Coordinates of C-alpha atoms in Angstrom, one line a residue:
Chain A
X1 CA 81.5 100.5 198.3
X2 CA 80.1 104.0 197.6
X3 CA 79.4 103.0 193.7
X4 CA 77.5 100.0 195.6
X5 CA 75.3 101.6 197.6
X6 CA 74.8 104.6 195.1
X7 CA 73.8 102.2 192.6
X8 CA 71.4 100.2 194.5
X9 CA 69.8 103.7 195.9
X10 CA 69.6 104.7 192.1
X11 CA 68.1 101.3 190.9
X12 CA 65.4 102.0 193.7
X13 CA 64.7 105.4 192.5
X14 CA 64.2 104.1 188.8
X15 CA 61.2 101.4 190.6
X16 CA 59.4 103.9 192.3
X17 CA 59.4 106.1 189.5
X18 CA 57.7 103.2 187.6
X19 CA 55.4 102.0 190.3
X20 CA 53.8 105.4 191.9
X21 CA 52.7 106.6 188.6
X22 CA 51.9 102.4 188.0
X23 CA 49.4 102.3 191.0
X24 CA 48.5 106.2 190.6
X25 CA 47.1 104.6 186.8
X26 CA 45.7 102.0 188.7
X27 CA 43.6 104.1 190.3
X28 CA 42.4 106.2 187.6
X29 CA 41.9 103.4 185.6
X30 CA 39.0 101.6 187.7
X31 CA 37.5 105.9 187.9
X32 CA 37.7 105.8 184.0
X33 CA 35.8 101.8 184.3
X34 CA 33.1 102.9 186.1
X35 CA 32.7 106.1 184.3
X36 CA 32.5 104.4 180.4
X37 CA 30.5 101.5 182.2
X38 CA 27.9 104.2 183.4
X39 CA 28.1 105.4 180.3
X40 CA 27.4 102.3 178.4
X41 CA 24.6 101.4 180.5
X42 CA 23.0 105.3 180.4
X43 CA 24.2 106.3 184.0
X44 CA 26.2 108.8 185.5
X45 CA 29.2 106.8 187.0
X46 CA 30.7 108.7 189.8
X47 CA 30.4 112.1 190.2
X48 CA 30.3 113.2 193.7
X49 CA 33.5 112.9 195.1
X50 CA 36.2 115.3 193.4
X51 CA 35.8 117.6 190.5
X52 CA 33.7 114.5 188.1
X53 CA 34.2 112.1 190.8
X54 CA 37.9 111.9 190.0
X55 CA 38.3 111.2 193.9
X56 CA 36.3 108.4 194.1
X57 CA 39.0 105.9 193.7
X58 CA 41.3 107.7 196.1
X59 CA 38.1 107.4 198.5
X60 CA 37.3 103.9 198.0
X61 CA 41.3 103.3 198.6
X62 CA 41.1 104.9 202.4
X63 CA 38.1 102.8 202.7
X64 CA 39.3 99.6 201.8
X65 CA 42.6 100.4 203.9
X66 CA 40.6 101.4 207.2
X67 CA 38.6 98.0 206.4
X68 CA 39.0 95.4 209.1
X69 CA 40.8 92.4 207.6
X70 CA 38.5 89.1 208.5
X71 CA 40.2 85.6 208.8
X72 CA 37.5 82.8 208.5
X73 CA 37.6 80.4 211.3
X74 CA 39.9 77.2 210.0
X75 CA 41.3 78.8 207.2
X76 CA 45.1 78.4 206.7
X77 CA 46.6 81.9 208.1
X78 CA 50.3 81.9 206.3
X79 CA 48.6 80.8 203.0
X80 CA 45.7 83.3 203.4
X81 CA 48.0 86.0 204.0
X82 CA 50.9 85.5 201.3
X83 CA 48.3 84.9 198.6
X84 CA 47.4 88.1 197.8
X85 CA 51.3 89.5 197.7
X86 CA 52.1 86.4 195.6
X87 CA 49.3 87.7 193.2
X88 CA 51.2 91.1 193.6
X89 CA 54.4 90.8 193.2
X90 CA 54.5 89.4 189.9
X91 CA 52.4 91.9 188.4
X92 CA 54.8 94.6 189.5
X93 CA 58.2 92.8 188.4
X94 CA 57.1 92.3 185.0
X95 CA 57.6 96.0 184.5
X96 CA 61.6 95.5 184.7
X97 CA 61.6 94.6 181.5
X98 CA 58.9 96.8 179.1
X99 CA 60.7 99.9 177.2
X100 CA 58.7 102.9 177.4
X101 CA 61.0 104.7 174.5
X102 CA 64.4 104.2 173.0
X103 CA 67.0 103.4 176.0
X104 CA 64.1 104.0 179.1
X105 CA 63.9 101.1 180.4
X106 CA 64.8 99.2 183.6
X107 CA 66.3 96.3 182.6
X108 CA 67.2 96.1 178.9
X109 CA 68.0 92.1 179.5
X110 CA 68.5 90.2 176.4
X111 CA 65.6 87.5 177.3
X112 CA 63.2 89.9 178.3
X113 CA 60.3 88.1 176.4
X114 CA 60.7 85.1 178.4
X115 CA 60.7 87.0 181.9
X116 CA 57.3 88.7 181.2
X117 CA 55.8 85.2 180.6
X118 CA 57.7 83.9 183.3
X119 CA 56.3 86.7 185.5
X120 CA 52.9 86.7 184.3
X121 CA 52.6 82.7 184.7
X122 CA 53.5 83.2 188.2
X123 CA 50.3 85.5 188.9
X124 CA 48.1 82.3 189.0
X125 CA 50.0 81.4 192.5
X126 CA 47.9 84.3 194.4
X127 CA 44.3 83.3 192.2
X128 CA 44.9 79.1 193.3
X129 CA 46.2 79.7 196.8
X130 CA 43.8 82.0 197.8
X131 CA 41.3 79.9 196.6
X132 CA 42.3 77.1 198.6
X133 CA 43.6 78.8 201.8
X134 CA 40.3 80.4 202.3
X135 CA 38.8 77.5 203.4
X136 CA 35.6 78.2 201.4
X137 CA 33.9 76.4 198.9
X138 CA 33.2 78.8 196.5
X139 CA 36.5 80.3 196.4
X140 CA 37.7 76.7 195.8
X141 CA 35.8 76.8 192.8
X142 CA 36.8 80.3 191.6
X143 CA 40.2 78.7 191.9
X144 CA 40.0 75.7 189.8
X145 CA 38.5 77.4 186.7
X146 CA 40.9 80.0 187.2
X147 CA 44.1 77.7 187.2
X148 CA 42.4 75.8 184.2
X149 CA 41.3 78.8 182.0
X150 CA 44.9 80.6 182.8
X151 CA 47.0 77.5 181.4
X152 CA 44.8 76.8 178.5
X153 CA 45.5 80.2 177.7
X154 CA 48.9 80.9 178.3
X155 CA 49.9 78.2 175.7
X156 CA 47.9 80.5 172.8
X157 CA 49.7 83.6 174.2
X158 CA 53.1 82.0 174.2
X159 CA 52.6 80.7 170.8
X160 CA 51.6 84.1 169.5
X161 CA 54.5 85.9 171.4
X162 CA 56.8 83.1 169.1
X163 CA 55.1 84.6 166.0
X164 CA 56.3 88.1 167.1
X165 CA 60.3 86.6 167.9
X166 CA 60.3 84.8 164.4
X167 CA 59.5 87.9 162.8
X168 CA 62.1 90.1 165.0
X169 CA 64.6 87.3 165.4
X170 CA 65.2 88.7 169.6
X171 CA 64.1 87.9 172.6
X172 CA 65.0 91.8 174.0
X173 CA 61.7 94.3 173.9
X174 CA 63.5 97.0 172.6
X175 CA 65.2 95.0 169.4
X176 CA 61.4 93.9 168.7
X177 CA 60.3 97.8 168.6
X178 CA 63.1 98.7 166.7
X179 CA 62.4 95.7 164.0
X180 CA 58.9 97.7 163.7
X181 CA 60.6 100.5 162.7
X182 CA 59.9 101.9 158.9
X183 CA 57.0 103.8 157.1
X184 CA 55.1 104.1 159.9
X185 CA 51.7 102.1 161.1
X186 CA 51.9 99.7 157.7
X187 CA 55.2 98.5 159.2
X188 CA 54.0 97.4 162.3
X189 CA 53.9 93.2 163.2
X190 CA 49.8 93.4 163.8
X191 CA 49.3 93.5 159.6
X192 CA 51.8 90.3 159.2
X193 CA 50.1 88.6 162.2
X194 CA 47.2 90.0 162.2
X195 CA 44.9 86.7 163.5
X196 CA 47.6 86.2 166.1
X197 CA 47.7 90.1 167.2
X198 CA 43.7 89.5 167.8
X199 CA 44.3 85.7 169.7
X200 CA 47.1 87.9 171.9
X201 CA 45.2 90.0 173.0
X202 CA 42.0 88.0 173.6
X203 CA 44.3 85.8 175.8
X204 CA 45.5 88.6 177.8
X205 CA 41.4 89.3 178.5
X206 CA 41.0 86.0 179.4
X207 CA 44.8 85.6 181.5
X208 CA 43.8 88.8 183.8
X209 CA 40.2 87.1 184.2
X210 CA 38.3 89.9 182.9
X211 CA 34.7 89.6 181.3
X212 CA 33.3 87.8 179.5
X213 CA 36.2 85.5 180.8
X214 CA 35.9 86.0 184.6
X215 CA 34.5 82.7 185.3
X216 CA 36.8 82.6 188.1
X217 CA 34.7 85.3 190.0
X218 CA 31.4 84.5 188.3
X219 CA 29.6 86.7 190.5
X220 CA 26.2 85.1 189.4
X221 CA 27.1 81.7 190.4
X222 CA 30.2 81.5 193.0
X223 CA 29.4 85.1 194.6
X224 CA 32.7 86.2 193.9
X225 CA 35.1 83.5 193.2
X226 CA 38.9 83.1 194.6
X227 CA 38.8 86.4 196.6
X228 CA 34.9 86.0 198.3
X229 CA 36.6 85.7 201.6
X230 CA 38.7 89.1 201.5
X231 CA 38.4 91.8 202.9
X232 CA 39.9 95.2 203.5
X233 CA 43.5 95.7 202.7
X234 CA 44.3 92.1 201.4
X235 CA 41.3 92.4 198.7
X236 CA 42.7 95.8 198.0
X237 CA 46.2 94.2 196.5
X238 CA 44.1 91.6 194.5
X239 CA 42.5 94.6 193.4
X240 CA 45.8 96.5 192.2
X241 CA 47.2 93.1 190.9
X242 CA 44.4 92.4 188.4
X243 CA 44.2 96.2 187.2
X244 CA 48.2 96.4 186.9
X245 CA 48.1 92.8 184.5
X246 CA 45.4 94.5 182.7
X247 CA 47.6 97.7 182.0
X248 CA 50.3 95.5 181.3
X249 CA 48.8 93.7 178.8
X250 CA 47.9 96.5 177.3
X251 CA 51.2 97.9 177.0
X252 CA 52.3 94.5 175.9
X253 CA 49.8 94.6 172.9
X254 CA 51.7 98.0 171.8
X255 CA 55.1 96.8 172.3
X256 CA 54.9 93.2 170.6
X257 CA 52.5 93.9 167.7
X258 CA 51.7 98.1 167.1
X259 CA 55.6 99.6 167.3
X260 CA 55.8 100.3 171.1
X261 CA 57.1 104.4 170.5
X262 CA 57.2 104.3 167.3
X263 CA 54.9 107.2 165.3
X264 CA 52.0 105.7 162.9
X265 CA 52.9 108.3 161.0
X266 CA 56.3 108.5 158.2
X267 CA 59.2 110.2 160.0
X268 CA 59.1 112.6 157.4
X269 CA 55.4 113.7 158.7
X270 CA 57.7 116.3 161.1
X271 CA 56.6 116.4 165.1
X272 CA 53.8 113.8 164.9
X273 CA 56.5 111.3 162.9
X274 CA 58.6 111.4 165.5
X275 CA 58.3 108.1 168.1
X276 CA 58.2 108.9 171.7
X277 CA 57.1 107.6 174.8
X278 CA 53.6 109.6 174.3
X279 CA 52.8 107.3 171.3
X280 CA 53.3 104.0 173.1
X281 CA 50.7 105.5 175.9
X282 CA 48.2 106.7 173.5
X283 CA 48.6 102.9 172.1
X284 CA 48.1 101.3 175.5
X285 CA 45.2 103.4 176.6
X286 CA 43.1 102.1 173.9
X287 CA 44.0 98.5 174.6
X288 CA 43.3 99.4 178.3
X289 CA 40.1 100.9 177.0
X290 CA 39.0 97.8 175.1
X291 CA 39.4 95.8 178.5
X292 CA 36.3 98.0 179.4
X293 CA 34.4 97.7 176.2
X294 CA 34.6 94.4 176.4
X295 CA 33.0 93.8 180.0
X296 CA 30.3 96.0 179.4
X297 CA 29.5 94.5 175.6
X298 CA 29.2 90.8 176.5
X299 CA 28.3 88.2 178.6
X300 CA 29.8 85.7 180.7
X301 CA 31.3 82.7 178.4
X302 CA 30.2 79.3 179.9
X303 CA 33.3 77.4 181.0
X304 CA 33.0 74.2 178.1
X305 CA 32.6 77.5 175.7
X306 CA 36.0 78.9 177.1
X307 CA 38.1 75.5 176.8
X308 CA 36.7 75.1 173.2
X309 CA 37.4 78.6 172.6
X310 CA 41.0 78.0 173.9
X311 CA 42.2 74.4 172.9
X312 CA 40.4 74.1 169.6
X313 CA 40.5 77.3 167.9
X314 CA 43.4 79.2 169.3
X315 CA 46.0 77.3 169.7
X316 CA 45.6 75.6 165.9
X317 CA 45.4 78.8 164.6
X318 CA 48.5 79.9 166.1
X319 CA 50.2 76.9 165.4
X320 CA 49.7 77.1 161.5
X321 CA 50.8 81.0 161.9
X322 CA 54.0 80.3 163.5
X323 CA 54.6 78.1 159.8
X324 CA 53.3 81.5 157.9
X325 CA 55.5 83.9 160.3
X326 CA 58.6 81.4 159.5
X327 CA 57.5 81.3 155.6
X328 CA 57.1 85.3 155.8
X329 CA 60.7 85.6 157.2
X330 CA 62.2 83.5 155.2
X331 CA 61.0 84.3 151.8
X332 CA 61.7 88.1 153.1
X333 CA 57.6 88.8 152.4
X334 CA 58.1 91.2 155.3
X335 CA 60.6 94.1 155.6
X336 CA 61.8 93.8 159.3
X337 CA 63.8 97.2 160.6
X338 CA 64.5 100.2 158.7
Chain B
X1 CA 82.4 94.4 197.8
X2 CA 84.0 93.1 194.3
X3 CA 81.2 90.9 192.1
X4 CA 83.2 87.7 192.2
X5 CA 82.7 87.9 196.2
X6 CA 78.7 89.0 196.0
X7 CA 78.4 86.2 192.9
X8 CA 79.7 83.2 195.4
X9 CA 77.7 84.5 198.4
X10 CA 74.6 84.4 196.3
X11 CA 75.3 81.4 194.7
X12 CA 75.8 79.8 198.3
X13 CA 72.3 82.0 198.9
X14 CA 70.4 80.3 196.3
X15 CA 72.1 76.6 196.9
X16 CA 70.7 76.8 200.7
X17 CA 67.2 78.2 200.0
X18 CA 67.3 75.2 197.5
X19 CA 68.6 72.1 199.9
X20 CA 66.4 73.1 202.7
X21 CA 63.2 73.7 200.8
X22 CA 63.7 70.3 198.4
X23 CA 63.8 68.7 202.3
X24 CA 60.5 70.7 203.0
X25 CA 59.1 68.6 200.3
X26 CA 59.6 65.6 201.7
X27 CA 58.8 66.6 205.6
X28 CA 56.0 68.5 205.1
X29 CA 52.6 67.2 206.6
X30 CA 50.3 69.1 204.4
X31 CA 50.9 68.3 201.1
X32 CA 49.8 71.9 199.6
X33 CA 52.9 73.0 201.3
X34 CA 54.9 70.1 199.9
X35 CA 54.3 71.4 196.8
X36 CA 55.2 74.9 197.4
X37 CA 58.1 73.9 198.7
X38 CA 59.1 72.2 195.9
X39 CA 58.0 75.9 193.6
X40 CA 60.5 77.1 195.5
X41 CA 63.6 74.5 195.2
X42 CA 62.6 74.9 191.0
X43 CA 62.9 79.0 191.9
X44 CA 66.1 78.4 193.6
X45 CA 67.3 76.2 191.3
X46 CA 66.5 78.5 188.2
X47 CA 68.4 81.4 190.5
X48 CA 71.6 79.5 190.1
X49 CA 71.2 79.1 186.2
X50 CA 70.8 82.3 186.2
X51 CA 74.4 83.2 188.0
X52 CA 76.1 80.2 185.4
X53 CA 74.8 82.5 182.8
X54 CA 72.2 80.0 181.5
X55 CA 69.5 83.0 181.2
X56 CA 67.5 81.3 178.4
X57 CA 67.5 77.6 180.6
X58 CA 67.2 79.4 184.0
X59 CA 64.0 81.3 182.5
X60 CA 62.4 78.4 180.7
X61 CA 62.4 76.0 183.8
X62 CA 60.4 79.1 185.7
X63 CA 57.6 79.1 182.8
X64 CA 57.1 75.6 182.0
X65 CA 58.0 73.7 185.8
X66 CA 56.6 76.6 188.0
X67 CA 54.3 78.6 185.8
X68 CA 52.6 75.5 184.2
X69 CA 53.6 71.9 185.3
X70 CA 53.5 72.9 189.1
X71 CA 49.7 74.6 188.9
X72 CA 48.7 71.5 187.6
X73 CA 50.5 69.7 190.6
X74 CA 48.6 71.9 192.9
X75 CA 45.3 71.3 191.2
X76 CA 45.4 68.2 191.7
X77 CA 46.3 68.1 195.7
X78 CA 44.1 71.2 196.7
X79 CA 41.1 68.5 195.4
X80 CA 42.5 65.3 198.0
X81 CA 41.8 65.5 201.0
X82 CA 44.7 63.7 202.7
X83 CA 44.6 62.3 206.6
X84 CA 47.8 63.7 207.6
X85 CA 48.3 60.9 210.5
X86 CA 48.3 57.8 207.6
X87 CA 50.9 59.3 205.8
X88 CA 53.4 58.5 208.5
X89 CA 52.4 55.7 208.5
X90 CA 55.2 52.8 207.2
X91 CA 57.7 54.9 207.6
X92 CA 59.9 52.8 209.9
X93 CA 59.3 49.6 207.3
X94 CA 60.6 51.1 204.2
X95 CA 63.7 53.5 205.7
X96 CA 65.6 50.6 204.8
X97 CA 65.0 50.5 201.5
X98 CA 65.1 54.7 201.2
X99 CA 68.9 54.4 203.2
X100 CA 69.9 51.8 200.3
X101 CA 68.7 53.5 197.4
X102 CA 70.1 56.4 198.9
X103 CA 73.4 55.1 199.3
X104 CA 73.4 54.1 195.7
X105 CA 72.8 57.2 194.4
X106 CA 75.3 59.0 196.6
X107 CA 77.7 56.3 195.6
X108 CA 77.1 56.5 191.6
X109 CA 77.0 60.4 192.0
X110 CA 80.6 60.3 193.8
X111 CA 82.0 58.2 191.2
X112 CA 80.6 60.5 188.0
X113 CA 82.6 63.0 190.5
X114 CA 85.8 61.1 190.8
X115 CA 85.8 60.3 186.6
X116 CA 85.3 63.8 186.1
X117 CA 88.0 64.8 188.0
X118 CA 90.3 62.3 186.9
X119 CA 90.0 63.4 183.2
X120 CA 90.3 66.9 184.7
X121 CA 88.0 67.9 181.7
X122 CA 87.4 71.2 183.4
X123 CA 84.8 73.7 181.1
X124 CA 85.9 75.9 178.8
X125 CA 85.3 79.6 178.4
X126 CA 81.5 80.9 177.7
X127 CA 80.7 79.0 173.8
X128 CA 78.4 81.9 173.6
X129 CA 80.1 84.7 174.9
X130 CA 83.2 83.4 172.8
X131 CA 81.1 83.8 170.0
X132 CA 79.7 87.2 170.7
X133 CA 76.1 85.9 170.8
X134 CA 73.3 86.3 173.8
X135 CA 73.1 82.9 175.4
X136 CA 69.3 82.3 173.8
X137 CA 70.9 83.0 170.1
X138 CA 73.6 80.7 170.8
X139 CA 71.7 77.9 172.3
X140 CA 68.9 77.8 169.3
X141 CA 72.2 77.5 166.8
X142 CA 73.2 74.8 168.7
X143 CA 70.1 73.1 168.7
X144 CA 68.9 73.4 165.3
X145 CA 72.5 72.9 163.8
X146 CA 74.6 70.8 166.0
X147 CA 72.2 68.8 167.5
X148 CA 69.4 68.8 165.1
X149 CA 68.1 65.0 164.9
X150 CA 68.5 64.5 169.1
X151 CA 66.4 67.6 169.1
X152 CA 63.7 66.0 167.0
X153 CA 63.7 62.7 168.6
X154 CA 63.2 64.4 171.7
X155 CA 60.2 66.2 170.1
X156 CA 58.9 63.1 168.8
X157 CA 59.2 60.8 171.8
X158 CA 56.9 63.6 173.7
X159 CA 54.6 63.9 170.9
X160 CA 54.1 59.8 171.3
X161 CA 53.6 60.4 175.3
X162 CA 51.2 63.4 174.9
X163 CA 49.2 60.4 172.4
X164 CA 49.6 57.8 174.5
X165 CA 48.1 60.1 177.7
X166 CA 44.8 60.9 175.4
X167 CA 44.6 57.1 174.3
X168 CA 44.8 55.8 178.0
X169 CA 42.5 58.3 179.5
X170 CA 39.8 58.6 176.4
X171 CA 36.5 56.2 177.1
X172 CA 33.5 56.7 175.0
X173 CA 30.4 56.7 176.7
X174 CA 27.3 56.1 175.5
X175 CA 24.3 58.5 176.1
X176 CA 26.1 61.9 176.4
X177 CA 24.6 65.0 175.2
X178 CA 27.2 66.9 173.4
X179 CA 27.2 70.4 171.9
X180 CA 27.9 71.5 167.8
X181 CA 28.8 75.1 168.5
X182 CA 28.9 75.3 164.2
X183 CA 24.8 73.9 164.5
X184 CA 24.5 76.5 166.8
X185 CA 25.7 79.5 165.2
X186 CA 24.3 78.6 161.5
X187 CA 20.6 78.3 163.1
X188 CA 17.9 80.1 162.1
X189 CA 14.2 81.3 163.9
X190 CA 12.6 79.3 161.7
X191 CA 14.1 76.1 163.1
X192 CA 13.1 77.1 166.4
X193 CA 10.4 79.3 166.5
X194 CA 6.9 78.4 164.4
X195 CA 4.7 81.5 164.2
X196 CA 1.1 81.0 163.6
X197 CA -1.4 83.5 162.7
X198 CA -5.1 82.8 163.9
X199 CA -7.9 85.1 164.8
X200 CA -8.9 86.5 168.4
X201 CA -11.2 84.9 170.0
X202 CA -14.1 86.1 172.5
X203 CA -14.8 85.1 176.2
X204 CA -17.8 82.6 175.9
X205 CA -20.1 85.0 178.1
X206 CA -19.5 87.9 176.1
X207 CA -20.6 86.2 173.1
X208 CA -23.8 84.9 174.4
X209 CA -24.8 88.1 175.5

């Protein structure tokens, strides 16, 4: 009974040592947005608050939290309130399963592919019901495009993911690192698959509802899409949700297709050909960076534009590259491990 | 607490979360509900496969039923807008029918129960764990092996519905303005713009003068 409850206490240790520093990244993440955004556009970004406006995130956190929460009149109260932890919850879960190095990892489950899109399909809940419990016509809108552009996408994603399993032959996160494993960066899956490495992570943009694919908030035309009604507190977790998908992606990009821990370098390259967990967060900030590139680069894609972009070139090209992936494996054109 | 215990008490868990929330799709007056309630019966559901070790099945019914069959459900009811008093309406005239049919099925599922039992055919150990493999490794052997050609006529007959869908719903209509995305990235200025050089011209008045 001890072991029990030892091991439970344990298992919620390990969470909160992934989530704190999760929503501490969070917040330091939207600083370093507005900062390369100020940049891109020849501003300042914040610097008032803190040493460089490092505090301005904390700020805007206390403000959002002191924030009165408003209910519009009519709206549906249950649906209105559990949207925004449905939106949550997922994005938090999926990190059970992602290895930062060799053996540190939650759950090292054997279909720990399959969870994370299980998990990250489930993130559309908060986006639709939102939408429709506010009672609001523009969020009703933000909702539809958003439950369209998310399933049109998912498919692409899931086809490039099967690229990545053909190639490593597992389902686990770790056993798809390790199959990366070799002479450093030229050993990595994103040269093999290198036009379904780009689709993944274009998907990912376009899954989190980030520019130039946030039709769903289209500020210009629908004010702010799903979330126009929130306010306070329950904007805040939509908020953390869409910033911890966007990390996760990120980190997803470095595990599936750039070696996860592994160096770039040859092991026999000494300390910097060593893998480590430092490597696989060096990878994911500048995926996390692009995210930021990206919404300050380009504009808004019309909504025909993104179904085209979706349905007619995505998915056929990852179609014919789950052929080429089975060809490369099977002829052995690719060396997969050590 | 030992894990055989914990494993039958969640298993009894997940099997009432799952009864009671397949009858809140049915009793439900707003039908957005309905069809969370029924998200949640597939959640429930995909819990137990989980406990009968079915990882890869358990897994796959969360993506494709609730992560992309059910959103379209929900797409598609958050646009009615249902008058919640006519639903109940006819009730009393076809529970008659609904007791029938559901006698039927209660009796046909009994019997399936009773032949079961009488050939006592009870499962064997874990094929997959007998064979040392993860249940997903195990299960795509079986498939592309054992069960090859069932496999692809199951591919084929959805290919033939995913068709037939497209055929039934596609109508050309005339007069539509369509885009060529290819036109429109091969264009050039000269196509659109015409540039035409001509000298400046005075204002009458200061000409005169």
């Amino acid at each position: 009974m001890a072991a029990d409850i030892w091991l439970v206490l344990w298992t919620l240790i390990k969470i909160l040592c992934i989530v704190l520093p999760l929503v501490i990244s969070v917040a330091m993440y939207v600083w370093w947005e507005r900062k390369v955004i100020g940049w891109m556009h020849a501003r300042m970004g914040p610097n008032k608050v803190g040493p460089a406006g490092l505090l301005q995130a904390f700020a805007d956190v206390v403000k959002l939290l002191i924030k009165e929460v408003i209910v519009p009149t009519s709206s549906n109260k249950f649906l209105f309130f559990l949207a925004p932890l449905l939106g949550l919850v997922p994005a938090l879960a999926a990190w059970a399963v992602v290895p930062f190095d060799q053996g540190l990892v939650l759950a090292n489950i054997n279909a720990g592919v399959l969870y994370l899109l299980a998990m990250t399909s489930l993130g559309v809940y908060g986006i639709i019901l939102a939408g429709w419990a506010s009672n609001s016509r523009y969020a009703l809108l933000g909702a539809m495009r958003s439950a369209a552009q998310v399933i049109s996408y998912e498919l692409a994603m899931g086809m490039a993911i099967v690229c990545v399993l053909v190639l490593a032959g597992s389902l686990n996160l770790t056993a798809i690192v390790d199959a990366q494993k070799g002479a450093g960066i030229l050993d990595w899956f994103m040269w093999p698959l290198l036009p379904v490495f780009v689709i993944y992570f274009i998907s990912g943009v376009a899954e989190t509802n980030r520019a130039p694919f946030d039709v769903a908030e289209g500020e210009s035309e629908i004010v702010a899409g799903f979330h126009v009604e929130y306010s306070g507190s329950a904007f805040a977790l939509f908020f953390l949700a869409e910033y911890a998908n966007m990390i996760l992606v990120s980190f997803l990009a470095s595990v599936l297709f750039c070696g996860g821990w592994l160096s770039p370098f040859p092991a026999s390259w000494g300390f910097i050909g060593a893998g480590g967990w430092w490597w696989l967060f060096v990878k994911a900030f500048l995926f996390a960076f692009l995210f930021l590139w990206f919404r300050a680069s380009f504009p808004r894609y019309r909504y025909d534009q993104i179904m085209r972009l979706g349905w007619k070139v995505f998915i056929p090209i990852t179609i014919v590259w789950v052929l080429v992936a089975g060809c490369l494996k099977y002829f052995g054109w690719v060396t997969v491990g050590a | 607490m030992s894990p055989q215990l914990f494993q039958i008490i969640c298993f009894y868990a997940f099997g009432i979360v799952a009864v009671i929330s397949a009858l809140m799709v049915i009793s439900m007056r707003n039908s957005v509900h309905a069809v969370l309630s029924l998200v949640l019966t597939f959640f429930s559901v995909a819990c137990l496969w989980l406990l009968a070790q079915a990882e890869f099945l358990g897994i796959a019914l969360v993506v494709v039923y609730v992560g992309a069959v059910m959103v379209l459900f929900l797409f598609v009811v958050m646009m009615l807008d249902i008058n919640h008093e006519r639903l109940r309406e006819g009730f009393i005239k076809y529970l008659p029918v609904g007791i029938v049919v559901a006698a039927v099925m209660l009796v046909e599922l009994l019997a399936l129960i009773g032949v079961k039992a009488m050939h006592a055919n009870t499962m064997g150990p874990d094929p997959a764990a007998a064979q040392g493999l993860s249940n997903t490794a195990w299960l795509g052997q079986a498939m592309y092996t054992q069960f090859l050609l069932p496999f692809e006529i199951a591919a084929l007959i959805l290919t033939v519905g995913v068709i037939a869908a497209v055929v039934l719903t596609l109508r050309h209509r005339t007069g539509t303005k369509q885009q060529n995305p290819g036109d429109q990235v091969r264009v050039e200025a000269t196509r659109r713009v015409r540039i035409v050089k001509m000298e400046a011209e005075r204002r009458q008045q200061e000409s005169q003068s």
